[in-house]
Tab-separated table of C-alpha atoms and ligand atoms in Angstrom:
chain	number	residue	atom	x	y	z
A	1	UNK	CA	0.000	0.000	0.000
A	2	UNK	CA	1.509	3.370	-0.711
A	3	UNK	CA	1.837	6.083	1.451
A	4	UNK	CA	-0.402	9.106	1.475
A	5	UNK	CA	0.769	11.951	-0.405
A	6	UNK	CA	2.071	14.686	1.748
A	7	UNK	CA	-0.159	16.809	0.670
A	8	UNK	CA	-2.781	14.410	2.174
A	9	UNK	CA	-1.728	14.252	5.489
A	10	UNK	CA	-0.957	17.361	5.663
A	11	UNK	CA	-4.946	18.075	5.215
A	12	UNK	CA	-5.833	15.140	7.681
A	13	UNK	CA	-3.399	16.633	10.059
A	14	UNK	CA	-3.079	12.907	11.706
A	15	UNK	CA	0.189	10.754	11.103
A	16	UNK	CA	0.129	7.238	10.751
A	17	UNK	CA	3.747	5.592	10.750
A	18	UNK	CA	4.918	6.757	7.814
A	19	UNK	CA	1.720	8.172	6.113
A	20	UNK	CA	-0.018	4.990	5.769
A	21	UNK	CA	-3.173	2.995	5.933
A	22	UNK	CA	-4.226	1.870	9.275
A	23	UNK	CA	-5.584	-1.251	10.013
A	24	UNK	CA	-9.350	-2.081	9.840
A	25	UNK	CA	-10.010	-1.066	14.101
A	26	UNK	CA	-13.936	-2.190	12.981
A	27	UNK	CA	-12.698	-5.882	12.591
A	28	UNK	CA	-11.880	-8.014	15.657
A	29	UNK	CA	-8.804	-10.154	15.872
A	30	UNK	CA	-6.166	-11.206	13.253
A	31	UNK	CA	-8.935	-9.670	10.804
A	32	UNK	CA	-7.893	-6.226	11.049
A	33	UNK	CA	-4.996	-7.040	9.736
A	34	UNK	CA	-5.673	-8.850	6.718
A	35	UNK	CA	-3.299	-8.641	3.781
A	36	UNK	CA	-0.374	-7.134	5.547
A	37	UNK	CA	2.793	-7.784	5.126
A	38	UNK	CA	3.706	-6.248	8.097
A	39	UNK	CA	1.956	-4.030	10.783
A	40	UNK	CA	3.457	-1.089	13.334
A	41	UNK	CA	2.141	-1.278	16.558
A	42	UNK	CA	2.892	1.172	18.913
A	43	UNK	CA	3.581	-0.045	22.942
A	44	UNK	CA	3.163	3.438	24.985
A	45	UNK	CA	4.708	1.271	28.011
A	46	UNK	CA	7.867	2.538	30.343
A	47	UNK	CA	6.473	1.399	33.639
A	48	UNK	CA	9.520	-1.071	33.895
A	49	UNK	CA	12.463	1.316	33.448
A	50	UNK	CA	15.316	1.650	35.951
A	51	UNK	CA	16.221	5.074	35.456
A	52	UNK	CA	14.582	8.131	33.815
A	53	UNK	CA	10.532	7.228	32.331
A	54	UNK	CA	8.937	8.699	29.004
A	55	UNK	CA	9.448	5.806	26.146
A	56	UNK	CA	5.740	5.849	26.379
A	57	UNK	CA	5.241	8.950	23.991
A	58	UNK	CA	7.993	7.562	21.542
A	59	UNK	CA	4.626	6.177	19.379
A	60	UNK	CA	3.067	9.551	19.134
A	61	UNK	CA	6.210	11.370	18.472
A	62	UNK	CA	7.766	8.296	15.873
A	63	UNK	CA	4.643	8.788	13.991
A	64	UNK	CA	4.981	12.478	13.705
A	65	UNK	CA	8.826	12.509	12.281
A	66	UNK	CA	8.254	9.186	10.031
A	67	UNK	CA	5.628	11.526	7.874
A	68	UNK	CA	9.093	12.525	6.432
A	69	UNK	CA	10.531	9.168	5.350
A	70	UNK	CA	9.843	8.569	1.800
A	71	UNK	CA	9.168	5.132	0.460
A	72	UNK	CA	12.213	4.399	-2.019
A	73	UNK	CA	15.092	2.815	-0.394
A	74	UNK	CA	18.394	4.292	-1.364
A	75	UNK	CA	20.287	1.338	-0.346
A	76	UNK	CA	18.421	-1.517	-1.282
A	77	UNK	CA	16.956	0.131	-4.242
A	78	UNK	CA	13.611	-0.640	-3.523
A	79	UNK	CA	10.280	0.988	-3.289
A	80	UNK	CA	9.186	-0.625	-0.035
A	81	UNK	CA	5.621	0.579	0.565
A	82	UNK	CA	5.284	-0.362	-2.816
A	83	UNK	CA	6.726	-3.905	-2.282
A	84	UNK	CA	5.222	-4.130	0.876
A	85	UNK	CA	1.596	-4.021	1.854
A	86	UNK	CA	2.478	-2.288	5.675
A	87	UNK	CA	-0.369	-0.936	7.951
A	88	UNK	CA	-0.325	1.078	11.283
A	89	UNK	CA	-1.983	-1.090	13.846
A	90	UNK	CA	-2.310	1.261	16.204
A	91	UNK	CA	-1.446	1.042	19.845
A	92	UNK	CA	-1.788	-1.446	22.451
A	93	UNK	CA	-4.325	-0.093	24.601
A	94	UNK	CA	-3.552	-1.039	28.565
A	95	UNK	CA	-3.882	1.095	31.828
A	96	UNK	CA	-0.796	1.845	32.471
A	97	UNK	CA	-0.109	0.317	35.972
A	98	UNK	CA	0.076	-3.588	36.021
A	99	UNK	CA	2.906	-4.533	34.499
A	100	UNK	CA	1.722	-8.339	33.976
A	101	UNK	CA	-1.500	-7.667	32.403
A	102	UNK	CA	-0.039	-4.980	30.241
A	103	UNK	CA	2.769	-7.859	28.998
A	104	UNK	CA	0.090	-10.451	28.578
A	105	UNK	CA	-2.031	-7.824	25.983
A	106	UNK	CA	1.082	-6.763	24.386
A	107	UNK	CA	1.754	-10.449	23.741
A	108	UNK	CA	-1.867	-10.948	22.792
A	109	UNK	CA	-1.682	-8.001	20.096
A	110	UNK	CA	1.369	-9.139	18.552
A	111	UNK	CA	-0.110	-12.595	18.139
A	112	UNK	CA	-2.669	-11.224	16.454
A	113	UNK	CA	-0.618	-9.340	13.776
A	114	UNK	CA	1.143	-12.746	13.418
A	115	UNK	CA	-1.640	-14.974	12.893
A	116	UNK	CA	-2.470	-12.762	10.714
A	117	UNK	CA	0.386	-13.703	8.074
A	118	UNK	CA	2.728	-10.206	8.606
A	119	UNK	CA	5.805	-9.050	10.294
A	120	UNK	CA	4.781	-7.089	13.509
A	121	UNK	CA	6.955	-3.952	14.146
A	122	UNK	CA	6.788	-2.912	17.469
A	123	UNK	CA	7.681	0.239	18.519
A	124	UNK	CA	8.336	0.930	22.067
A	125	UNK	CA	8.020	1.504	25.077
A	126	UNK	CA	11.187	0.536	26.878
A	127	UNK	CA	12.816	-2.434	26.650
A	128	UNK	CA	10.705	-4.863	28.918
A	129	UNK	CA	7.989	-5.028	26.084
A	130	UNK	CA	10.702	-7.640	23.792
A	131	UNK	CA	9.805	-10.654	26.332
A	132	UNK	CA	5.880	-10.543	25.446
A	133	UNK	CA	6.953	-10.291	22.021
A	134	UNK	CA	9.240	-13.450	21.853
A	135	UNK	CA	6.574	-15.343	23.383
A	136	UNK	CA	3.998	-14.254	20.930
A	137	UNK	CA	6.810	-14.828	17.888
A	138	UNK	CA	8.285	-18.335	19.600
A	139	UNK	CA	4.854	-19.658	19.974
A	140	UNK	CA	4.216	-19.576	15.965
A	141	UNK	CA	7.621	-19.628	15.197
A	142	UNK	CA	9.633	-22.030	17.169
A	143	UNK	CA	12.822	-20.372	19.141
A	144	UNK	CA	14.059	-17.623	17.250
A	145	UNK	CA	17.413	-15.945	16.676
A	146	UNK	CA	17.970	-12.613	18.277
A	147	UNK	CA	19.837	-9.814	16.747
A	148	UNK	CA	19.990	-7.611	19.633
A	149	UNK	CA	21.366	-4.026	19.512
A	150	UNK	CA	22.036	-2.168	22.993
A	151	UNK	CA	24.480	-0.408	24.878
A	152	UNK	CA	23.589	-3.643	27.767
A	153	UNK	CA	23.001	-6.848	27.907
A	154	UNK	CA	19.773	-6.812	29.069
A	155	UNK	CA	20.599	-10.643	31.079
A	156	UNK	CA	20.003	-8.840	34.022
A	157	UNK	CA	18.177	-10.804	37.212
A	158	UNK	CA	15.523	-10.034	39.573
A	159	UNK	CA	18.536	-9.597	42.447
A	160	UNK	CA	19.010	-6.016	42.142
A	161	UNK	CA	15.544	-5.400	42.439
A	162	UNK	CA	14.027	-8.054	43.730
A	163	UNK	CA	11.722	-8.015	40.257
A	164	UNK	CA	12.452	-10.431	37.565
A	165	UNK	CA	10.571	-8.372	34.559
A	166	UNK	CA	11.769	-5.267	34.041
A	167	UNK	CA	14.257	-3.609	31.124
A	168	UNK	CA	17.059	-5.009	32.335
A	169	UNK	CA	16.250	-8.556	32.040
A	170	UNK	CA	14.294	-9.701	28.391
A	171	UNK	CA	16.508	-12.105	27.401
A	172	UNK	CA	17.425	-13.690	30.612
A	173	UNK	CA	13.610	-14.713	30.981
A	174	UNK	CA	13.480	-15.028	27.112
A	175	UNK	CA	16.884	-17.561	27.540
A	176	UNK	CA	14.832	-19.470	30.297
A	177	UNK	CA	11.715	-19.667	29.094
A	178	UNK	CA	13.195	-21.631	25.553
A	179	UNK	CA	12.188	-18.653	23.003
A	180	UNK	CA	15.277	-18.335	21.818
A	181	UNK	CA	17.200	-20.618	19.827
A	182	UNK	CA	20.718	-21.984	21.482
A	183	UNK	CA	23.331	-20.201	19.679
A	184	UNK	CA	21.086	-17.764	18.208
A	185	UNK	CA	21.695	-14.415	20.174
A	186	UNK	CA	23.614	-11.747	18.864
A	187	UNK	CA	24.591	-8.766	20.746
A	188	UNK	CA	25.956	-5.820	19.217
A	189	UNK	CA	26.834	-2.453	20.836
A	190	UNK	CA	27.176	-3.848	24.609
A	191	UNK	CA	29.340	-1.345	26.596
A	192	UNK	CA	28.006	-0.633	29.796
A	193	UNK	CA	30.054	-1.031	32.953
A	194	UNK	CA	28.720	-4.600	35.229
A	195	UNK	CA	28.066	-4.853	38.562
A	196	UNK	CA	30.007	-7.957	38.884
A	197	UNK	CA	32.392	-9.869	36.372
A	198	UNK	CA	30.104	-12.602	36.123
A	199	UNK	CA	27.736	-10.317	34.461
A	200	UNK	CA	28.446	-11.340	30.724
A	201	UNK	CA	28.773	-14.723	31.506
A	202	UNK	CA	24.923	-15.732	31.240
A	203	UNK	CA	24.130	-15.025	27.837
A	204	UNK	CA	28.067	-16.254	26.728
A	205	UNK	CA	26.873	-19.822	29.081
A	206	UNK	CA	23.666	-19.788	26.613
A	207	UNK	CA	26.004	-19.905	22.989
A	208	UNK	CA	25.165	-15.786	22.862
A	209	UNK	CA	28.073	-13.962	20.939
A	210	UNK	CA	28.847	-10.633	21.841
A	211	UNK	CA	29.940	-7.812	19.142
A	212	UNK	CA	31.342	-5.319	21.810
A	213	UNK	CA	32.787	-1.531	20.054
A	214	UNK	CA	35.686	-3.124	20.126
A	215	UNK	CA	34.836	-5.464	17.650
A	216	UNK	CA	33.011	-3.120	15.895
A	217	UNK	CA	35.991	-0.556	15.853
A	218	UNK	CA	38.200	-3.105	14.818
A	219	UNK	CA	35.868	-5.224	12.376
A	220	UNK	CA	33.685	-2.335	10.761
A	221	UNK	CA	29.597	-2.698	10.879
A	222	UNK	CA	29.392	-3.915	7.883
A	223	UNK	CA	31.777	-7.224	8.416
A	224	UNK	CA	29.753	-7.658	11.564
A	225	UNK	CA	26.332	-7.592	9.690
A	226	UNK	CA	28.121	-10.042	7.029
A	227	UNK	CA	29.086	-12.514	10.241
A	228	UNK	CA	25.726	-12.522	11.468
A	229	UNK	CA	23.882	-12.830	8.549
A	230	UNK	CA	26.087	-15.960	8.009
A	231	UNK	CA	25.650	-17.178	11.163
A	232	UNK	CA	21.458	-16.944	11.667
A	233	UNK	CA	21.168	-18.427	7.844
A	234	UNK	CA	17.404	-19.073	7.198
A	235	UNK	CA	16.697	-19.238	10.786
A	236	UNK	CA	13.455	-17.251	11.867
A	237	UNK	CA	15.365	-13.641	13.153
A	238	UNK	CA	14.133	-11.094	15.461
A	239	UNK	CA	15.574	-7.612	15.456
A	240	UNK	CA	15.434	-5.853	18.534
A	241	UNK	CA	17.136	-2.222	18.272
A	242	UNK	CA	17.521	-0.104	21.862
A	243	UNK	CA	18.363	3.219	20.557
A	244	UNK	CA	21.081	3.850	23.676
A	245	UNK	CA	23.148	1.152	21.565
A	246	UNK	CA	23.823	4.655	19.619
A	247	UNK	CA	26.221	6.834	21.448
A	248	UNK	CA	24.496	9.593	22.895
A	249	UNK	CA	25.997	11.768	20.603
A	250	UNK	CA	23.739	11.063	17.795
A	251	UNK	CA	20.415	9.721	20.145
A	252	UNK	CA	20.496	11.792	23.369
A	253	UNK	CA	16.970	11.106	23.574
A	254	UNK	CA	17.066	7.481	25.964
A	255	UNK	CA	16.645	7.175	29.406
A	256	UNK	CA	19.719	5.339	30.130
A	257	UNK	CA	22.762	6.779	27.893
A	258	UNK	CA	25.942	5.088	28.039
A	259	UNK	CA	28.844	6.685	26.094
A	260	UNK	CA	31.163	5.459	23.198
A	261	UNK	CA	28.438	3.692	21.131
A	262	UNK	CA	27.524	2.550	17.556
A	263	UNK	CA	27.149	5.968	15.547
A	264	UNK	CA	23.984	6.969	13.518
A	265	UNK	CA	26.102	5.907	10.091
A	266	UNK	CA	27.540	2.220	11.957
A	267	UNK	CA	23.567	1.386	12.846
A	268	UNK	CA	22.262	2.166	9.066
A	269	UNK	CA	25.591	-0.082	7.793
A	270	UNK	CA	24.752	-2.723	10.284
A	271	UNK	CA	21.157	-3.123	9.576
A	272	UNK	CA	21.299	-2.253	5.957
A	273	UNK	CA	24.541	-5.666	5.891
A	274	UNK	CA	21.463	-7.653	7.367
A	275	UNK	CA	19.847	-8.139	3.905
A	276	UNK	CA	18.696	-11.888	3.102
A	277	UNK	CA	17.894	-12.773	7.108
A	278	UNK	CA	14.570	-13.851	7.234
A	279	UNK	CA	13.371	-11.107	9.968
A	280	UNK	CA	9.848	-12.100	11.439
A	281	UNK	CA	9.665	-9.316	13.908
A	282	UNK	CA	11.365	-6.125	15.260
A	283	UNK	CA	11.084	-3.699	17.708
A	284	UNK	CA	12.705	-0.633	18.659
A	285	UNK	CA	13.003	0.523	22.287
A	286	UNK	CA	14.065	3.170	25.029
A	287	UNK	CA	13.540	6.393	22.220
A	288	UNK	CA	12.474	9.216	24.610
A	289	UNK	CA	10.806	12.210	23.460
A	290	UNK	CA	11.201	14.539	25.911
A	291	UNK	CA	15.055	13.975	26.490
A	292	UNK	CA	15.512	14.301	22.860
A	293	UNK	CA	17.176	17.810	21.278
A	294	UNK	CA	16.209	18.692	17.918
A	295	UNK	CA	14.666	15.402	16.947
A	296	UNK	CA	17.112	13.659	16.142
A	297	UNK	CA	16.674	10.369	18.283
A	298	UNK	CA	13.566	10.583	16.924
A	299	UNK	CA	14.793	10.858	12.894
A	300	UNK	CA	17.268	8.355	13.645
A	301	UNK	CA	14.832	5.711	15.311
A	302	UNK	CA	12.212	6.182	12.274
A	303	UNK	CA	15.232	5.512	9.665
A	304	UNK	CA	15.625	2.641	11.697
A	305	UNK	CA	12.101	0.907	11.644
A	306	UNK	CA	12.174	2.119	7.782
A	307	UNK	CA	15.499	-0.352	7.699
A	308	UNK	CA	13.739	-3.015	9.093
A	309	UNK	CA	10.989	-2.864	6.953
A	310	UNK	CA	13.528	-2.306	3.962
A	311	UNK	CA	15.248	-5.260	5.159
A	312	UNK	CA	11.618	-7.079	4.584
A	313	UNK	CA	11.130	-5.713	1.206
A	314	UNK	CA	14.405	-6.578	-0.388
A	315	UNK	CA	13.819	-10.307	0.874
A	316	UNK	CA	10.205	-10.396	-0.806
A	317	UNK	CA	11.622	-8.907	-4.235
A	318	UNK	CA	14.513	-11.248	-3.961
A	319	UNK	CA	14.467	-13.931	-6.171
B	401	MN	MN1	19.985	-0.312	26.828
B	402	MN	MN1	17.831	-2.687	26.357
């Protein structure tokens, strides 16, 4: 489905992700979503961060800035709303206090885009909102790979605060509860300081492989993308991008910064060296609004979904 013409939403004055259709709210279920290729969802959740809130507006204000992403893909050289039949699903609607019931629903919507035959792309919300979206994805899927950007691990436990979900902690309870296939996790951008030195050692125990700056100062993005791509093969892949694995100096606008990260240019190689994964899902995480200057998180994360769906695209018009 194209996009609206600017012109058009400019008259609406309402943004849907990227000026396009929404889904069909009138039908129940998987329905709404019928004939996607791939649906946005928004998940105004940060009731599980550890440090400063306000991920929850990041759907409002990502659907603003994407008006100005157009649909041709410079890289791939692909029209990808074209290619692509993508709707805005809207957002998960949950009070905004029980942090169990609001993962159940979140899990619950994404299952619905899912059975519906498309790619959900879940936009965040911080971090906390990937473990109701592996379940939903493992459950039709099988265990997935994980390529997981961040400036952390995210293999956190409930010991530091005596709470076992939070957004510190997706993939441990994603490791233990099986959604993720052995091997299959790939983390790229880790840098933050540990509490103890046993911290990495979970997710290395579990076959994860970790692409520190290091690596990716010595390596490039691009040879990194080209490893993992070898490495995940046809597997089912699920992207999950937290926007502090960008240095702070290009994405101020997270609630838990850590400096000396990927830059804007190293995230757009990295994703863009993805091409020929077979991605069923991605999300993107920790964008905050009203820490932002300018923006530019905000440009940066909706280039980054518009990867993602590019990434998508090129596979379909692959022969
Ligand atoms: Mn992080
Ligand atoms: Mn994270």
């Amino acid at each position: 489905m194209p996009q609206q013409r600017a012109a058009a939403y400019l008259r609406h004055g309402q943004t849907p992700f990227f000026r396009l259709a929404t889904a069909a709210f009138h039908e129940a279920g998987a329905a709404a979503y019928a004939g996607a290729d791939a649906v946005l969802l928004g998940v105004p959740w940060d009731g599980s961060v550890t440090y400063r809130p306000g991920a929850r507006f990041a759907p409002y204000e990502l659907r603003r800035v994407s008006a100005l992403v157009q649909s041709f893909h410079p890289g791939h050289r692909i029209d990808v709303f074209r290619a692509l039949n993508v709707l805005d699903g809207g957002n998960v609607a949950f009070p905004p206090f029980h942090a169990e019931s609001v993962r159940d629903l979140i899990q619950a919507a994404v299952d619905e885009v899912v059975s519906a035959g498309a790619v959900p792309f879940v936009v965040g919300g911080d971090h906390s909102i990937a473990l109701p979206v592996l379940r939903a994805l493992a459950r039709h899927h099988g265990p997935v790979a994980v390529v997981h950007v961040d400036a952390h691990l995210d293999t956190s436990t409930s010991e530091v605060w005596g709470e076992p979900f939070h957004h510190g902690t997706p993939f441990r309870n994603a490791i233990d509860e099986g959604l993720l296939a052995r091997g299959a996790l790939h983390q790229i951008g880790i840098r933050a300081t540990w509490g103890h030195p046993e911290e990495g050692a979970f997710a290395a125990h579990a076959g994860a492989t970790m692409y520190d700056m290091d690596r990716i100062d010595d390596d490039g993005a691009s040879a990194v993308a080209a490893a993992i791509a070898a490495a995940v093969g046809d597997a089912p892949v699920y992207l999950s991008f937290d926007i502090d694995g960008i240095d702070p100096a290009f994405a101020p606008g997270t609630g838990t910064p850590v400096p000396g990260g990927l830059t804007s240019r190293e995230a757009i190689q990295l994703l863009r060296g993805l091409a020929g994964i077979n991605l069923v899902g991605m999300d993107l995480v920790e964008v905050c609004p009203a820490l932002d200057h300018a923006d530019m998180t905000l440009h940066l994360g909706a280039h980054l979904l518009f990867e993602g769906l590019a990434l998508l695209a090129a596979k379909k018009g692959s022969p």
